[in-house]
PDB file of C-alpha atoms and ligand atoms in Angstrom:
ATOM      1  CA  MET A   1       9.131  -0.698 -12.287  1.00 93.00           C
ATOM      2  CA  ARG A   2       6.849   2.015 -10.911  1.00 97.00           C
ATOM      3  CA  LEU A   3       6.205   3.020  -7.477  1.00 97.00           C
ATOM      4  CA  VAL A   4       5.551   5.460  -4.984  1.00 98.00           C
ATOM      5  CA  PHE A   5       6.392   4.742  -0.509  1.00 98.00           C
ATOM      6  CA  ILE A   6       3.700   6.101   1.367  1.00 97.00           C
ATOM      7  CA  GLY A   7       5.370   6.540   5.318  1.00 95.00           C
ATOM      8  CA  PRO A   8       5.741   9.207   7.550  1.00 95.00           C
ATOM      9  CA  PRO A   9       8.955  11.819   8.317  1.00 92.00           C
ATOM     10  CA  GLY A  10      11.564   9.643  10.249  1.00 91.00           C
ATOM     11  CA  ALA A  11      10.665   6.225   7.915  1.00 94.00           C
ATOM     12  CA  GLY A  12      13.347   6.208   6.845  1.00 93.00           C
ATOM     13  CA  LYS A  13      11.394   6.726   2.988  1.00 95.00           C
ATOM     14  CA  GLY A  14      14.414   8.910   1.541  1.00 95.00           C
ATOM     15  CA  THR A  15      17.183   6.558   2.756  1.00 95.00           C
ATOM     16  CA  GLN A  16      15.345   2.848   1.632  1.00 97.00           C
ATOM     17  CA  ALA A  17      14.336   4.958  -2.014  1.00 98.00           C
ATOM     18  CA  VAL A  18      16.969   6.069  -2.482  1.00 98.00           C
ATOM     19  CA  ARG A  19      18.858   2.240  -2.928  1.00 98.00           C
ATOM     20  CA  LEU A  20      15.578   0.447  -3.746  1.00 98.00           C
ATOM     21  CA  ALA A  21      15.626   3.004  -7.041  1.00 98.00           C
ATOM     22  CA  ALA A  22      19.845   2.208  -7.826  1.00 97.00           C
ATOM     23  CA  TRP A  23      18.401  -0.646  -7.376  1.00 97.00           C
ATOM     24  CA  CYS A  24      15.823  -1.508  -9.876  1.00 95.00           C
ATOM     25  CA  GLN A  25      18.324   1.267 -12.331  1.00 96.00           C
ATOM     26  CA  VAL A  26      14.741   3.659 -12.704  1.00 97.00           C
ATOM     27  CA  VAL A  27      13.803   7.767 -11.561  1.00 98.00           C
ATOM     28  CA  HIS A  28      14.582   8.699  -7.534  1.00 98.00           C
ATOM     29  CA  LEU A  29      12.520  11.186  -7.326  1.00 98.00           C
ATOM     30  CA  SER A  30      11.512  12.903  -4.573  1.00 98.00           C
ATOM     31  CA  THR A  31       9.203  15.522  -3.288  1.00 97.00           C
ATOM     32  CA  GLY A  32      11.035  16.987  -0.318  1.00 96.00           C
ATOM     33  CA  ASP A  33      14.496  16.934  -2.404  1.00 96.00           C
ATOM     34  CA  VAL A  34      13.292  19.162  -5.047  1.00 96.00           C
ATOM     35  CA  PHE A  35      11.280  21.287  -2.948  1.00 97.00           C
ATOM     36  CA  ARG A  36      14.906  22.029  -0.846  1.00 95.00           C
ATOM     37  CA  GLU A  37      17.106  22.628  -3.852  1.00 96.00           C
ATOM     38  CA  ASN A  38      15.060  24.908  -5.283  1.00 97.00           C
ATOM     39  CA  ILE A  39      14.763  26.996  -1.984  1.00 96.00           C
ATOM     40  CA  ARG A  40      18.224  26.770  -2.177  1.00 95.00           C
ATOM     41  CA  ALA A  41      18.183  27.892  -5.430  1.00 97.00           C
ATOM     42  CA  GLY A  42      16.040  31.125  -4.687  1.00 97.00           C
ATOM     43  CA  THR A  43      13.996  29.443  -8.005  1.00 97.00           C
ATOM     44  CA  PRO A  44      10.141  30.946  -8.005  1.00 96.00           C
ATOM     45  CA  LEU A  45       9.132  27.362  -7.133  1.00 96.00           C
ATOM     46  CA  GLY A  46      12.272  27.336  -4.249  1.00 97.00           C
ATOM     47  CA  ALA A  47      10.421  31.052  -2.971  1.00 97.00           C
ATOM     48  CA  ALA A  48       6.881  29.596  -3.047  1.00 97.00           C
ATOM     49  CA  ALA A  49       7.537  26.331  -1.953  1.00 97.00           C
ATOM     50  CA  ARG A  50       9.927  27.734   1.374  1.00 97.00           C
ATOM     51  CA  GLU A  51       6.917  28.709   3.479  1.00 96.00           C
ATOM     52  CA  HIS A  52       5.481  25.972   3.610  1.00 96.00           C
ATOM     53  CA  LEU A  53       8.038  24.420   4.911  1.00 95.00           C
ATOM     54  CA  ASP A  54       9.034  26.153   7.055  1.00 94.00           C
ATOM     55  CA  ALA A  55       5.615  25.363   8.542  1.00 93.00           C
ATOM     56  CA  GLY A  56       5.855  21.897   8.322  1.00 93.00           C
ATOM     57  CA  GLU A  57       2.373  21.892   5.702  1.00 94.00           C
ATOM     58  CA  LEU A  58       1.728  20.369   2.781  1.00 96.00           C
ATOM     59  CA  VAL A  59       3.273  22.610  -0.138  1.00 97.00           C
ATOM     60  CA  PRO A  60      -0.166  23.564  -2.308  1.00 97.00           C
ATOM     61  CA  ASP A  61      -1.237  20.759  -4.507  1.00 97.00           C
ATOM     62  CA  ALA A  62      -0.927  22.700  -7.829  1.00 95.00           C
ATOM     63  CA  LEU A  63       2.700  23.146  -8.044  1.00 96.00           C
ATOM     64  CA  THR A  64       3.566  20.200  -6.414  1.00 98.00           C
ATOM     65  CA  ASP A  65       1.655  18.818  -9.586  1.00 98.00           C
ATOM     66  CA  ALA A  66       2.776  20.633 -12.000  1.00 97.00           C
ATOM     67  CA  LEU A  67       7.045  19.499 -11.199  1.00 96.00           C
ATOM     68  CA  VAL A  68       5.769  15.749 -10.490  1.00 97.00           C
ATOM     69  CA  ALA A  69       3.680  15.630 -14.173  1.00 97.00           C
ATOM     70  CA  ASP A  70       6.393  16.965 -15.935  1.00 95.00           C
ATOM     71  CA  ARG A  71       8.881  15.790 -13.813  1.00 96.00           C
ATOM     72  CA  LEU A  72       6.971  12.327 -15.372  1.00 97.00           C
ATOM     73  CA  ALA A  73       7.113  13.175 -18.855  1.00 95.00           C
ATOM     74  CA  GLU A  74      10.638  13.070 -19.182  1.00 95.00           C
ATOM     75  CA  ALA A  75      12.283  10.325 -20.794  1.00 96.00           C
ATOM     76  CA  ASP A  76      14.200   8.500 -18.300  1.00 97.00           C
ATOM     77  CA  CYS A  77      11.038   8.330 -16.309  1.00 97.00           C
ATOM     78  CA  ALA A  78       9.543   6.072 -19.549  1.00 94.00           C
ATOM     79  CA  SER A  79      11.013   2.547 -17.923  1.00 93.00           C
ATOM     80  CA  GLY A  80      10.330   3.282 -14.867  1.00 97.00           C
ATOM     81  CA  PHE A  81       9.895   5.418 -11.764  1.00 98.00           C
ATOM     82  CA  ILE A  82      10.560   5.980  -8.091  1.00 98.00           C
ATOM     83  CA  LEU A  83       8.104   8.428  -6.185  1.00 98.00           C
ATOM     84  CA  ASP A  84       9.153   8.905  -3.056  1.00 97.00           C
ATOM     85  CA  GLY A  85       6.684  11.591  -1.480  1.00 96.00           C
ATOM     86  CA  TYR A  86       4.323  12.147  -3.593  1.00 98.00           C
ATOM     87  CA  PRO A  87       1.059  11.692  -3.515  1.00 98.00           C
ATOM     88  CA  ARG A  88       0.446  12.886  -0.240  1.00 97.00           C
ATOM     89  CA  THR A  89      -2.810  13.670  -0.415  1.00 97.00           C
ATOM     90  CA  LEU A  90      -6.078  12.110  -1.621  1.00 97.00           C
ATOM     91  CA  ALA A  91      -6.047  15.316  -4.809  1.00 98.00           C
ATOM     92  CA  GLN A  92      -2.296  14.338  -5.929  1.00 98.00           C
ATOM     93  CA  ALA A  93      -2.990  10.630  -5.536  1.00 98.00           C
ATOM     94  CA  ASP A  94      -6.159  11.550  -8.859  1.00 98.00           C
ATOM     95  CA  ALA A  95      -4.015  13.196 -10.413  1.00 98.00           C
ATOM     96  CA  LEU A  96      -1.603  11.018 -10.843  1.00 98.00           C
ATOM     97  CA  ASP A  97      -3.636   8.533 -11.579  1.00 97.00           C
ATOM     98  CA  HIS A  98      -4.401  11.285 -14.815  1.00 97.00           C
ATOM     99  CA  VAL A  99      -1.233  11.884 -15.539  1.00 97.00           C
ATOM    100  CA  LEU A 100      -0.195   7.813 -15.753  1.00 97.00           C
ATOM    101  CA  ALA A 101      -3.165   7.232 -16.753  1.00 96.00           C
ATOM    102  CA  GLU A 102      -2.847   9.653 -20.150  1.00 94.00           C
ATOM    103  CA  SER A 103       0.517   7.899 -21.217  1.00 92.00           C
ATOM    104  CA  SER A 104      -1.864   4.350 -20.947  1.00 93.00           C
ATOM    105  CA  ARG A 105       1.381   3.450 -17.905  1.00 94.00           C
ATOM    106  CA  GLU A 106       0.119   2.496 -13.994  1.00 95.00           C
ATOM    107  CA  LEU A 107       1.991   2.114 -10.829  1.00 96.00           C
ATOM    108  CA  ASP A 108       3.529  -1.595 -10.033  1.00 94.00           C
ATOM    109  CA  GLY A 109       3.143  -1.347  -6.044  1.00 95.00           C
ATOM    110  CA  VAL A 110       2.466   1.675  -3.290  1.00 97.00           C
ATOM    111  CA  ILE A 111       5.375   0.676  -0.271  1.00 97.00           C
ATOM    112  CA  GLU A 112       3.369   1.437   2.972  1.00 97.00           C
ATOM    113  CA  LEU A 113       6.947   1.715   4.925  1.00 96.00           C
ATOM    114  CA  HIS A 114       5.067   1.936   8.829  1.00 94.00           C
ATOM    115  CA  VAL A 115       7.837   2.555  11.502  1.00 94.00           C
ATOM    116  CA  GLY A 116       5.865   3.884  15.358  1.00 89.00           C
ATOM    117  CA  ASP A 117       5.156   7.275  17.080  1.00 84.00           C
ATOM    118  CA  GLU A 118       8.819   7.256  19.112  1.00 85.00           C
ATOM    119  CA  VAL A 119      10.551   5.931  16.396  1.00 89.00           C
ATOM    120  CA  LEU A 120       9.865   8.195  14.537  1.00 89.00           C
ATOM    121  CA  ILE A 121      10.462  11.423  16.784  1.00 85.00           C
ATOM    122  CA  ASP A 122      13.560  10.111  17.985  1.00 87.00           C
ATOM    123  CA  ARG A 123      14.759   9.863  14.927  1.00 87.00           C
ATOM    124  CA  LEU A 124      14.094  13.321  13.364  1.00 87.00           C
ATOM    125  CA  LEU A 125      15.359  15.061  16.405  1.00 86.00           C
ATOM    126  CA  THR A 126      18.916  12.735  16.168  1.00 89.00           C
ATOM    127  CA  ARG A 127      18.635  13.800  12.390  1.00 84.00           C
ATOM    128  CA  GLY A 128      17.534  17.743  12.957  1.00 81.00           C
ATOM    129  CA  ARG A 129      21.008  18.054  14.309  1.00 84.00           C
ATOM    130  CA  SER A 130      23.289  16.970  11.190  1.00 85.00           C
ATOM    131  CA  SER A 131      20.956  17.679   8.720  1.00 79.00           C
ATOM    132  CA  GLY A 132      21.026  21.581   9.376  1.00 78.00           C
ATOM    133  CA  ARG A 133      16.697  20.964   7.734  1.00 80.00           C
ATOM    134  CA  SER A 134      14.523  24.203   9.304  1.00 83.00           C
ATOM    135  CA  ASP A 135      11.319  21.837   9.391  1.00 87.00           C
ATOM    136  CA  ASP A 136      13.269  19.099  11.244  1.00 85.00           C
ATOM    137  CA  THR A 137      12.154  20.385  14.647  1.00 87.00           C
ATOM    138  CA  ALA A 138      10.139  19.436  17.968  1.00 87.00           C
ATOM    139  CA  PRO A 139       6.718  21.682  16.778  1.00 90.00           C
ATOM    140  CA  ILE A 140       7.483  21.522  13.049  1.00 91.00           C
ATOM    141  CA  ILE A 141       7.586  17.622  13.672  1.00 89.00           C
ATOM    142  CA  ARG A 142       4.336  17.135  15.695  1.00 90.00           C
ATOM    143  CA  ARG A 143       2.883  18.858  12.540  1.00 92.00           C
ATOM    144  CA  ARG A 144       4.374  17.028  10.010  1.00 92.00           C
ATOM    145  CA  LEU A 145       3.582  13.946  11.556  1.00 93.00           C
ATOM    146  CA  ASP A 146       0.217  15.144  12.414  1.00 93.00           C
ATOM    147  CA  ARG A 147      -0.392  15.830   8.029  1.00 94.00           C
ATOM    148  CA  TYR A 148       0.531  12.346   7.690  1.00 96.00           C
ATOM    149  CA  ARG A 149      -2.132  11.343   9.578  1.00 95.00           C
ATOM    150  CA  ASN A 150      -4.873  13.577   8.657  1.00 96.00           C
ATOM    151  CA  ASP A 151      -3.607  13.820   4.483  1.00 96.00           C
ATOM    152  CA  THR A 152      -1.531  11.334   3.511  1.00 96.00           C
ATOM    153  CA  HIS A 153      -2.175   8.106   6.267  1.00 96.00           C
ATOM    154  CA  PRO A 154      -5.958   7.940   3.773  1.00 97.00           C
ATOM    155  CA  LEU A 155      -3.864   7.014   1.243  1.00 97.00           C
ATOM    156  CA  VAL A 156      -2.755   3.684   2.466  1.00 97.00           C
ATOM    157  CA  GLU A 157      -6.791   2.387   2.166  1.00 96.00           C
ATOM    158  CA  LEU A 158      -7.144   3.669  -0.895  1.00 97.00           C
ATOM    159  CA  TYR A 159      -4.286   1.546  -2.449  1.00 97.00           C
ATOM    160  CA  GLU A 160      -5.283  -1.338  -0.135  1.00 97.00           C
ATOM    161  CA  ARG A 161      -8.241  -1.393  -1.735  1.00 97.00           C
ATOM    162  CA  ARG A 162      -6.731  -0.971  -5.706  1.00 95.00           C
ATOM    163  CA  GLY A 163      -4.771  -4.115  -4.683  1.00 94.00           C
ATOM    164  CA  ARG A 164      -1.086  -2.037  -4.718  1.00 92.00           C
ATOM    165  CA  LEU A 165      -0.077  -1.783  -1.453  1.00 95.00           C
ATOM    166  CA  ILE A 166       3.278  -3.372   0.161  1.00 95.00           C
ATOM    167  CA  ARG A 167       3.514  -3.100   3.412  1.00 95.00           C
ATOM    168  CA  ILE A 168       7.083  -3.071   4.984  1.00 95.00           C
ATOM    169  CA  ASP A 169       7.970  -2.610   8.480  1.00 94.00           C
ATOM    170  CA  GLY A 170      10.394   0.349   8.326  1.00 93.00           C
ATOM    171  CA  ASP A 171      11.743  -0.297  12.369  1.00 92.00           C
ATOM    172  CA  ALA A 172      14.345  -2.753  11.181  1.00 91.00           C
ATOM    173  CA  ASP A 173      18.008  -1.570  10.300  1.00 92.00           C
ATOM    174  CA  PRO A 174      18.681  -0.259   7.526  1.00 95.00           C
ATOM    175  CA  ASP A 175      20.044  -2.563   5.810  1.00 97.00           C
ATOM    176  CA  SER A 176      17.042  -5.035   6.748  1.00 97.00           C
ATOM    177  CA  VAL A 177      14.079  -2.776   4.875  1.00 97.00           C
ATOM    178  CA  GLN A 178      15.651  -3.010   1.959  1.00 97.00           C
ATOM    179  CA  ARG A 179      16.637  -6.922   2.005  1.00 97.00           C
ATOM    180  CA  ARG A 180      12.445  -7.275   2.966  1.00 96.00           C
ATOM    181  CA  LEU A 181      12.280  -4.130  -0.912  1.00 96.00           C
ATOM    182  CA  ARG A 182      14.075  -6.041  -2.562  1.00 96.00           C
ATOM    183  CA  GLU A 183      12.649  -9.725  -1.995  1.00 95.00           C
ATOM    184  CA  ASP A 184       9.235  -8.084  -1.723  1.00 93.00           C
ATOM    185  CA  ILE A 185       9.786  -6.881  -5.706  1.00 91.00           C
ATOM    186  CA  GLU A 186      11.473  -9.718  -6.980  1.00 90.00           C
ATOM    187  CA  MET A 187       8.050 -11.832  -5.596  1.00 87.00           C
ATOM    188  CA  ARG A 188       6.456  -9.691  -7.131  1.00 81.00           C
ATOM    189  CA  THR A 189       8.382  -9.016 -10.914  1.00 78.00           C
ATOM    190  CA  THR A 190       8.745 -13.394 -11.310  1.00 77.00           C
ATOM    191  CA  SER A 191       5.017 -14.294 -10.265  1.00 71.00           C
ATOM    192  CA  LYS A 192       4.780 -11.434 -12.725  1.00 64.00           C
ATOM    193  CA  GLU A 193       6.405 -13.660 -15.627  1.00 63.00           C
TER     194      GLU A 193
HETATM  195  P1  LIG B   1       9.807  15.654   2.729  1.00 54.65           P
HETATM  196  O1  LIG B   1      11.820  15.818   2.312  1.00 54.65           O
HETATM  197  O2  LIG B   1       9.300  14.722   1.499  1.00 54.65           O
HETATM  198  O3  LIG B   1       9.840  14.972   4.343  1.00 54.65           O
HETATM  199  O4  LIG B   1       9.026  16.531   2.702  1.00 54.65           O
HETATM  200  C1  LIG B   1       9.633  17.854   3.737  1.00 54.65           C
HETATM  201  C2  LIG B   1       8.614  18.641   3.168  1.00 54.65           C
HETATM  202  O5  LIG B   1       8.178  19.210   1.196  1.00 54.65           O
HETATM  203  C3  LIG B   1       6.776  18.398   3.340  1.00 54.65           C
HETATM  204  O6  LIG B   1       7.003  18.567   4.586  1.00 54.65           O
HETATM  205  C4  LIG B   1       6.170  19.427   2.148  1.00 54.65           C
HETATM  206  O7  LIG B   1       6.635  20.030   3.050  1.00 54.65           O
HETATM  207  C5  LIG B   1       7.074  20.064   1.105  1.00 54.65           C
HETATM  208  N1  LIG B   1       6.336  18.023   0.190  1.00 54.65           N
HETATM  209  C6  LIG B   1       7.233  16.679  -0.179  1.00 54.65           C
HETATM  210  N2  LIG B   1       6.482  16.655  -1.168  1.00 54.65           N
HETATM  211  C7  LIG B   1       5.508  17.017  -0.632  1.00 54.65           C
HETATM  212  C8  LIG B   1       4.224  16.227  -1.299  1.00 54.65           C
HETATM  213  N3  LIG B   1       3.827  16.211  -2.193  1.00 54.65           N
HETATM  214  N4  LIG B   1       2.485  17.268  -1.597  1.00 54.65           N
HETATM  215  C9  LIG B   1       2.788  18.805  -0.614  1.00 54.65           C
HETATM  216  N5  LIG B   1       4.242  18.839  -0.016  1.00 54.65           N
HETATM  217  C10 LIG B   1       5.305  18.508  -0.143  1.00 54.65           C
END
């Protein structure tokens, strides 16, 4: 199973993607997690990414594309993966197309987690009080939502045109969202057989 999660910050992508990857028994790859780990570990990638994360801006495509291409080439990704937070721009979607085409792979689905703005801001501010994430503050949240609308949301249309989009209402409680996701994936897998 090869899936992508798209959704605004606070939609619950991370929570849902981790659980779905465990259920599908595939690799979970969150580019945001990789950047945060590298910042904590003080690596050159962390140093290059830090100012972008702190400002709520996107890390340049070249850095992000390279890290995803390297990870997807590892053996454990051969049986599938769930990308969480990548691609986030049309150029990244293009880069992903190339990486997958080179190894004759295709995406099975792109999950859009849809959540209204007020719920998002509320969730992010609540998370910010406990997560300690430097980008969960009101002005940076606004910037991240802008980035989502301008840079990432166009991907929803792209994957819809390709017949890959799976739209899920992310407003519901996390267990119900996960149940809907699994039902949808199960339906697709059985209809393919
Ligand atoms: P996330 O954990 O997905 O909310 O991502 C946190 C931050 O990491 C984002 O606001 C960006 O600064 C950076 N980031 C994560 N994924 C990407 C990506 N695909 N492209 C560029 N920047 C990213």
